[in-house]
CSV table of C-alpha atoms in Angstrom, one decimal:
chain,number,residue,atom,x,y,z
A,521,MET,CA,93.5,95.9,123.9
A,522,ALA,CA,96.7,94.4,122.4
A,523,THR,CA,98.6,91.5,123.9
A,524,ASP,CA,102.2,92.3,124.6
A,525,VAL,CA,104.6,89.9,123.0
A,526,THR,CA,108.4,90.2,123.2
A,527,CYS,CA,110.9,89.1,120.6
A,528,ALA,CA,114.7,88.7,120.6
A,529,LEU,CA,117.1,89.9,118.0
A,530,ILE,CA,119.9,87.7,119.0
A,531,GLU,CA,123.1,88.7,117.3
A,532,SER,CA,126.4,86.9,116.8
A,533,GLY,CA,129.1,87.4,114.2
A,534,GLY,CA,127.2,90.0,112.2
A,535,LYS,CA,124.1,87.8,111.9
A,536,VAL,CA,120.8,87.5,113.7
A,537,LEU,CA,119.0,84.4,114.8
A,538,ALA,CA,115.7,83.6,113.0
A,539,ALA,CA,113.4,80.7,113.9
A,540,ARG,CA,111.1,78.8,111.6
A,541,ARG,CA,107.7,77.9,113.1
A,542,ALA,CA,106.8,74.2,113.0
A,543,GLU,CA,104.5,73.2,110.0
A,544,ASN,CA,101.7,72.1,112.3
A,545,ALA,CA,101.8,75.4,114.3
A,546,ASP,CA,99.8,78.6,113.6
A,547,ARG,CA,101.6,80.3,110.7
A,548,GLY,CA,103.6,77.1,110.2
A,549,GLY,CA,106.7,77.3,108.1
A,550,LEU,CA,107.1,81.1,108.5
A,551,TRP,CA,110.1,82.7,110.1
A,552,GLU,CA,110.0,84.8,113.2
A,553,PHE,CA,112.3,86.2,115.9
A,554,PRO,CA,111.9,84.0,119.0
A,555,GLY,CA,110.0,85.3,122.1
A,556,GLY,CA,106.5,85.2,123.5
A,557,LYS,CA,103.7,86.7,125.5
A,558,VAL,CA,104.5,88.7,128.6
A,559,ALA,CA,102.9,87.1,131.6
A,560,SER,CA,101.0,89.0,134.3
A,561,GLY,CA,103.5,90.6,136.7
A,562,GLU,CA,106.5,89.9,134.4
A,563,THR,CA,108.7,92.6,132.9
A,564,GLU,CA,109.5,92.5,129.2
A,565,ALA,CA,113.1,91.5,129.9
A,566,GLU,CA,112.0,88.7,132.3
A,567,CYS,CA,109.6,87.5,129.6
A,568,LEU,CA,112.4,87.4,127.0
A,569,ARG,CA,114.8,85.5,129.2
A,570,ARG,CA,112.2,83.0,130.1
A,571,GLU,CA,110.9,82.5,126.6
A,572,ILE,CA,114.4,82.2,125.1
A,573,GLY,CA,115.3,79.7,127.7
A,574,GLU,CA,112.2,77.6,126.9
A,575,GLU,CA,112.5,78.0,123.1
A,576,LEU,CA,116.3,77.8,122.5
A,577,GLY,CA,117.8,76.5,125.8
A,578,ILE,CA,120.1,79.5,126.2
A,579,VAL,CA,120.6,82.5,128.5
A,580,VAL,CA,120.6,85.9,126.9
A,581,ASP,CA,121.4,89.4,128.0
A,582,VAL,CA,118.5,91.7,127.1
A,583,ALA,CA,119.8,95.0,125.8
A,584,GLN,CA,118.4,97.8,123.6
A,585,ARG,CA,114.6,98.0,123.1
A,586,LEU,CA,113.4,98.9,119.7
A,587,GLN,CA,110.1,100.5,118.7
A,588,PRO,CA,107.1,98.2,119.4
A,589,VAL,CA,105.1,97.1,116.4
A,590,LEU,CA,101.3,97.0,116.6
A,591,HIS,CA,100.0,94.2,114.5
A,592,ARG,CA,96.3,93.4,113.9
A,593,GLU,CA,94.9,90.1,112.6
A,594,PRO,CA,91.2,89.2,112.4
A,595,GLU,CA,91.5,87.1,115.6
A,596,ALA,CA,93.9,89.1,117.6
A,597,LYS,CA,95.9,92.3,118.1
A,598,ILE,CA,99.5,92.1,119.4
A,599,ARG,CA,102.1,94.6,120.3
A,600,LEU,CA,105.4,93.0,119.3
A,601,ILE,CA,108.3,94.4,121.4
A,602,PRO,CA,111.7,93.7,120.0
A,603,TYR,CA,115.0,93.8,121.9
A,604,PHE,CA,118.6,93.3,120.8
A,605,CYS,CA,120.1,90.4,122.8
A,606,THR,CA,123.3,88.6,123.1
A,607,ILE,CA,124.0,85.0,124.3
A,608,VAL,CA,125.6,84.7,127.7
A,609,GLN,CA,125.3,81.0,128.1
A,610,GLY,CA,124.6,78.0,125.9
A,611,GLU,CA,124.3,77.2,122.2
A,612,PRO,CA,120.9,77.8,120.6
A,613,THR,CA,118.8,74.6,120.0
A,614,PRO,CA,115.4,74.7,118.3
A,615,LEU,CA,113.3,73.2,121.1
A,616,GLU,CA,110.0,74.6,119.9
A,617,HIS,CA,110.7,75.6,116.3
A,618,GLU,CA,111.3,73.5,113.2
A,619,ARG,CA,114.7,75.0,112.8
A,620,ILE,CA,116.9,78.0,113.5
A,621,LEU,CA,119.2,80.0,111.2
A,622,TRP,CA,121.9,82.6,111.7
A,623,SER,CA,121.0,85.0,108.9
A,624,GLY,CA,122.2,88.4,107.6
A,625,GLY,CA,122.0,90.7,104.7
A,626,ARG,CA,120.0,89.5,101.6
A,627,GLU,CA,119.3,86.1,103.1
A,628,LEU,CA,117.3,87.8,105.9
A,629,VAL,CA,115.3,89.8,103.4
A,630,ARG,CA,114.4,86.6,101.4
A,631,LEU,CA,113.0,84.6,104.3
A,632,ALA,CA,109.2,84.2,104.5
A,633,TRP,CA,108.4,86.1,107.7
A,634,CYS,CA,105.4,86.0,109.9
A,635,PRO,CA,103.4,89.2,109.2
A,636,ALA,CA,104.0,90.7,112.6
A,637,ASP,CA,107.8,90.3,112.3
A,638,ILE,CA,108.2,92.1,109.0
A,639,GLN,CA,108.2,95.5,110.6
A,640,VAL,CA,110.8,94.3,113.1
A,641,VAL,CA,113.0,93.0,110.2
A,642,ARG,CA,112.7,96.6,108.8
A,643,GLN,CA,113.8,98.1,112.1
A,644,TYR,CA,116.7,95.7,112.4
A,645,LEU,CA,117.9,96.4,108.8
A,646,SER,CA,117.5,100.1,109.3
A,647,GLU,CA,119.9,99.8,112.3
A,648,ARG,CA,122.3,97.3,110.7
A,649,ALA,CA,121.9,97.5,106.9
A,650,PRO,CA,119.7,100.4,105.8
A,651,ASP,CA,120.1,99.7,102.0
A,652,LEU,CA,118.5,96.3,102.4
A,653,ALA,CA,115.5,97.6,104.4
A,654,ARG,CA,114.0,98.9,101.1
A,655,GLU,CA,114.2,95.5,99.5
A,656,LEU,CA,111.5,94.2,101.9
A,657,ASP,CA,109.0,96.6,100.3
A,658,ARG,CA,109.8,95.3,96.8
A,659,ASP,CA,109.2,91.6,97.6
């Protein structure tokens, strides 16, 4: 059985927010979309609002759900559930990540992503910049 994990594609000014995992964390130094595990009895949207508050200190509006991504690793299987989000209150601060970055276009493709997030990046680019989605396959 897969663990449900939500992630937020927070957009502003034509860019999306990426977060770099701390070096001492699992998959340290890799980039991801912020989010986390859905708790028992919690909806996906509630999870995202809670996690984004904890990780970035902001309030988001959870909007369109994208296609979930099933990702298998030797030690776990997760179902990563991405949502487009917008900030309704606050300024993002990396409270649990090493750093955050507003990224778009080619810069987004060049980041070293966590394996589970790569398919989400593809979905994002297919929605926002289809020509760049193919570049992920070449790198």
